[in-house]
Amino acid sequence: EVQLVESGGGLVQPGGSLRLTCVTSGFTFSAYHMSWIRQAPGKGLEWVSSISGPGSMFTYYADSVKGRFTISRDNTNNTVYLQMNSLKTEDAGVYYCATNFPPDCRRGYCTISKKDFQYWGQGTQVTVSS
C-alpha cells in the first residue's frame, strides 16, 4: 500500500519558520521526483517545489517561494522535507507532498491538477498569522 504522510504543519507568526516532513512507503521512493503542493482556503492547487529523484537532486521552486523555501530528500529513509523560512500570510494553506513533477513547473510557475501527480499524501495545515 502506498502511503505518504505529511507532518510539521502548525501555527506560526509571519517571518517564522516551519519544516514539513513527508514519510513515504509502498513504492520505490528513489525512482520518483517528489513535489510539494499547497492549497489555500477557497483556492486551487498551487505547485510549490520539486526535487528530482533518479540519479540527481535538482531542485525547483515556485517564484513565490524561491529564496525562502528549501526542498530536500533522504532516499535512505524515503522522506522528503520542505524547510519554510520567512513565512508570509499568503503561504498559509494545506501542504501536500506528492510524487512526480510536471515539466512546465521548471519555469517557476505552472498550472497543475491532481492528475499531474501519481500519489498524494493527506496534507498538513500551515497557518501563518500574528
PDB file of C-alpha atoms in Angstrom:
ATOM      1  CA  GLU A   1       0.000   0.000   0.000  1.00  0.00           C
ATOM      2  CA  VAL A   2       1.343   3.392  -0.998  1.00  0.00           C
ATOM      3  CA  GLN A   3       1.482   5.898   1.826  1.00  0.00           C
ATOM      4  CA  LEU A   4       2.673   9.497   2.037  1.00  0.00           C
ATOM      5  CA  VAL A   5       2.310  11.021   5.468  1.00  0.00           C
ATOM      6  CA  GLU A   6       2.997  14.714   5.984  1.00  0.00           C
ATOM      7  CA  SER A   7       3.713  16.340   9.311  1.00  0.00           C
ATOM      8  CA  GLY A   8       5.206  19.510  10.694  1.00  0.00           C
ATOM      9  CA  GLY A   9       2.453  21.964   9.952  1.00  0.00           C
ATOM     10  CA  GLY A  10       1.104  24.350  12.548  1.00  0.00           C
ATOM     11  CA  LEU A  11       0.576  27.941  13.507  1.00  0.00           C
ATOM     12  CA  VAL A  12       3.463  30.335  13.006  1.00  0.00           C
ATOM     13  CA  GLN A  13       3.810  34.092  13.021  1.00  0.00           C
ATOM     14  CA  PRO A  14       4.774  35.966   9.863  1.00  0.00           C
ATOM     15  CA  GLY A  15       8.525  35.792   9.457  1.00  0.00           C
ATOM     16  CA  GLY A  16       8.693  32.468  11.244  1.00  0.00           C
ATOM     17  CA  SER A  17       9.789  29.057  10.041  1.00  0.00           C
ATOM     18  CA  LEU A  18       8.406  25.560   9.771  1.00  0.00           C
ATOM     19  CA  ARG A  19       9.836  22.301   8.498  1.00  0.00           C
ATOM     20  CA  LEU A  20       7.464  19.915   6.814  1.00  0.00           C
ATOM     21  CA  THR A  21       8.234  16.211   6.595  1.00  0.00           C
ATOM     22  CA  CYS A  22       6.711  13.608   4.299  1.00  0.00           C
ATOM     23  CA  VAL A  23       7.429   9.987   5.104  1.00  0.00           C
ATOM     24  CA  THR A  24       6.605   7.578   2.313  1.00  0.00           C
ATOM     25  CA  SER A  25       6.257   3.849   1.819  1.00  0.00           C
ATOM     26  CA  GLY A  26       4.915   1.328  -0.655  1.00  0.00           C
ATOM     27  CA  PHE A  27       6.763   2.495  -3.751  1.00  0.00           C
ATOM     28  CA  THR A  28      10.351   2.934  -4.929  1.00  0.00           C
ATOM     29  CA  PHE A  29      10.929   6.374  -3.457  1.00  0.00           C
ATOM     30  CA  SER A  30      14.332   6.980  -5.036  1.00  0.00           C
ATOM     31  CA  ALA A  31      12.880   6.488  -8.512  1.00  0.00           C
ATOM     32  CA  TYR A  32      10.390   9.329  -8.217  1.00  0.00           C
ATOM     33  CA  HIS A  33      10.606  13.064  -8.434  1.00  0.00           C
ATOM     34  CA  MET A  34       8.877  14.447  -5.352  1.00  0.00           C
ATOM     35  CA  SER A  35       6.852  17.610  -5.037  1.00  0.00           C
ATOM     36  CA  TRP A  36       5.158  19.837  -2.516  1.00  0.00           C
ATOM     37  CA  ILE A  37       1.842  21.400  -3.442  1.00  0.00           C
ATOM     38  CA  ARG A  38      -0.351  23.683  -1.377  1.00  0.00           C
ATOM     39  CA  GLN A  39      -3.926  24.794  -1.377  1.00  0.00           C
ATOM     40  CA  ALA A  40      -5.079  27.964   0.319  1.00  0.00           C
ATOM     41  CA  PRO A  41      -8.668  28.212   1.567  1.00  0.00           C
ATOM     42  CA  GLY A  42     -11.027  28.697  -1.341  1.00  0.00           C
ATOM     43  CA  LYS A  43      -8.262  28.480  -3.921  1.00  0.00           C
ATOM     44  CA  GLY A  44      -6.907  25.877  -6.286  1.00  0.00           C
ATOM     45  CA  LEU A  45      -3.823  23.751  -6.087  1.00  0.00           C
ATOM     46  CA  GLU A  46      -0.518  25.600  -6.262  1.00  0.00           C
ATOM     47  CA  TRP A  47       2.750  23.907  -7.059  1.00  0.00           C
ATOM     48  CA  VAL A  48       5.430  24.900  -4.526  1.00  0.00           C
ATOM     49  CA  SER A  49       8.586  22.907  -5.108  1.00  0.00           C
ATOM     50  CA  SER A  50      10.008  19.706  -6.524  1.00  0.00           C
ATOM     51  CA  ILE A  51      13.159  17.659  -6.240  1.00  0.00           C
ATOM     52  CA  SER A  52      14.378  15.215  -8.812  1.00  0.00           C
ATOM     53  CA  GLY A  53      14.810  11.587  -7.958  1.00  0.00           C
ATOM     54  CA  PRO A  54      16.744   9.199 -10.068  1.00  0.00           C
ATOM     55  CA  GLY A  55      20.459   9.848 -10.041  1.00  0.00           C
ATOM     56  CA  SER A  56      20.463  13.517  -9.155  1.00  0.00           C
ATOM     57  CA  MET A  57      18.925  16.049  -6.832  1.00  0.00           C
ATOM     58  CA  PHE A  58      17.934  19.057  -8.857  1.00  0.00           C
ATOM     59  CA  THR A  59      15.532  21.344  -7.054  1.00  0.00           C
ATOM     60  CA  TYR A  60      12.828  23.589  -8.433  1.00  0.00           C
ATOM     61  CA  TYR A  61      10.783  26.302  -6.758  1.00  0.00           C
ATOM     62  CA  ALA A  62       7.770  28.398  -7.492  1.00  0.00           C
ATOM     63  CA  ASP A  63       8.716  32.036  -7.923  1.00  0.00           C
ATOM     64  CA  SER A  64       6.565  32.863  -4.904  1.00  0.00           C
ATOM     65  CA  VAL A  65       8.741  30.801  -2.536  1.00  0.00           C
ATOM     66  CA  LYS A  66      12.169  30.955  -4.162  1.00  0.00           C
ATOM     67  CA  GLY A  67      14.836  32.012  -1.695  1.00  0.00           C
ATOM     68  CA  ARG A  68      12.621  31.237   1.318  1.00  0.00           C
ATOM     69  CA  PHE A  69      11.827  27.530   0.976  1.00  0.00           C
ATOM     70  CA  THR A  70      14.220  24.614   0.618  1.00  0.00           C
ATOM     71  CA  ILE A  71      13.239  21.143  -0.505  1.00  0.00           C
ATOM     72  CA  SER A  72      15.383  18.119   0.289  1.00  0.00           C
ATOM     73  CA  ARG A  73      15.088  14.374   0.375  1.00  0.00           C
ATOM     74  CA  ASP A  74      16.547  11.382   2.158  1.00  0.00           C
ATOM     75  CA  ASN A  75      16.415   8.363  -0.098  1.00  0.00           C
ATOM     76  CA  THR A  76      17.615   6.093   2.713  1.00  0.00           C
ATOM     77  CA  ASN A  77      14.576   6.901   4.813  1.00  0.00           C
ATOM     78  CA  ASN A  78      12.129   7.535   1.947  1.00  0.00           C
ATOM     79  CA  THR A  79      11.443  11.027   3.217  1.00  0.00           C
ATOM     80  CA  VAL A  80      11.105  14.442   1.626  1.00  0.00           C
ATOM     81  CA  TYR A  81      11.307  17.724   3.512  1.00  0.00           C
ATOM     82  CA  LEU A  82      10.290  21.321   2.978  1.00  0.00           C
ATOM     83  CA  GLN A  83      12.050  23.932   5.079  1.00  0.00           C
ATOM     84  CA  MET A  84       9.999  27.105   5.043  1.00  0.00           C
ATOM     85  CA  ASN A  85      11.559  30.343   6.259  1.00  0.00           C
ATOM     86  CA  SER A  86      10.365  33.936   6.297  1.00  0.00           C
ATOM     87  CA  LEU A  87       6.787  32.762   6.126  1.00  0.00           C
ATOM     88  CA  LYS A  88       4.135  35.132   4.900  1.00  0.00           C
ATOM     89  CA  THR A  89       0.392  35.133   5.473  1.00  0.00           C
ATOM     90  CA  GLU A  90      -0.075  34.134   1.850  1.00  0.00           C
ATOM     91  CA  ASP A  91       1.875  30.925   2.475  1.00  0.00           C
ATOM     92  CA  ALA A  92      -0.972  29.565   4.596  1.00  0.00           C
ATOM     93  CA  GLY A  93      -2.835  26.518   3.399  1.00  0.00           C
ATOM     94  CA  VAL A  94      -2.803  22.771   3.330  1.00  0.00           C
ATOM     95  CA  TYR A  95       0.537  21.431   2.143  1.00  0.00           C
ATOM     96  CA  TYR A  96       0.651  18.125   0.317  1.00  0.00           C
ATOM     97  CA  CYS A  97       3.563  16.020  -0.765  1.00  0.00           C
ATOM     98  CA  ALA A  98       3.160  14.059  -3.954  1.00  0.00           C
ATOM     99  CA  THR A  99       5.131  12.053  -6.445  1.00  0.00           C
ATOM    100  CA  ASN A 100       6.128  13.349  -9.875  1.00  0.00           C
ATOM    101  CA  PHE A 101       6.963  16.782 -11.243  1.00  0.00           C
ATOM    102  CA  PRO A 102       5.192  18.462 -14.134  1.00  0.00           C
ATOM    103  CA  PRO A 103       7.874  19.671 -16.557  1.00  0.00           C
ATOM    104  CA  ASP A 104       6.104  23.021 -17.075  1.00  0.00           C
ATOM    105  CA  CYS A 105       6.871  23.899 -13.468  1.00  0.00           C
ATOM    106  CA  ARG A 106      10.569  24.209 -14.277  1.00  0.00           C
ATOM    107  CA  ARG A 107       9.932  27.816 -15.303  1.00  0.00           C
ATOM    108  CA  GLY A 108       8.868  28.685 -11.759  1.00  0.00           C
ATOM    109  CA  TYR A 109       5.135  28.831 -12.271  1.00  0.00           C
ATOM    110  CA  CYS A 110       2.642  26.417 -13.709  1.00  0.00           C
ATOM    111  CA  THR A 111      -0.953  25.337 -13.618  1.00  0.00           C
ATOM    112  CA  ILE A 112      -1.407  21.930 -12.045  1.00  0.00           C
ATOM    113  CA  SER A 113      -4.148  19.466 -11.362  1.00  0.00           C
ATOM    114  CA  LYS A 114      -4.346  16.443  -9.154  1.00  0.00           C
ATOM    115  CA  LYS A 115      -3.832  14.088 -12.069  1.00  0.00           C
ATOM    116  CA  ASP A 116      -0.350  15.502 -12.686  1.00  0.00           C
ATOM    117  CA  PHE A 117       0.854  13.631  -9.606  1.00  0.00           C
ATOM    118  CA  GLN A 118       0.518   9.896  -9.147  1.00  0.00           C
ATOM    119  CA  TYR A 119       0.492   9.577  -5.349  1.00  0.00           C
ATOM    120  CA  TRP A 120      -0.589  12.115  -2.737  1.00  0.00           C
ATOM    121  CA  GLY A 121      -0.420  12.499   0.998  1.00  0.00           C
ATOM    122  CA  GLN A 122      -3.305  13.656   3.152  1.00  0.00           C
ATOM    123  CA  GLY A 123      -1.835  17.095   3.769  1.00  0.00           C
ATOM    124  CA  THR A 124      -0.706  19.151   6.722  1.00  0.00           C
ATOM    125  CA  GLN A 125      -2.150  22.523   7.673  1.00  0.00           C
ATOM    126  CA  VAL A 126       0.074  25.595   7.769  1.00  0.00           C
ATOM    127  CA  THR A 127      -1.353  28.740   9.348  1.00  0.00           C
ATOM    128  CA  VAL A 128       0.587  31.988   9.234  1.00  0.00           C
ATOM    129  CA  SER A 129      -0.912  34.589  11.468  1.00  0.00           C
ATOM    130  CA  SER A 130       0.039  37.071  14.148  1.00  0.00           C
TER     131      SER A 130
END
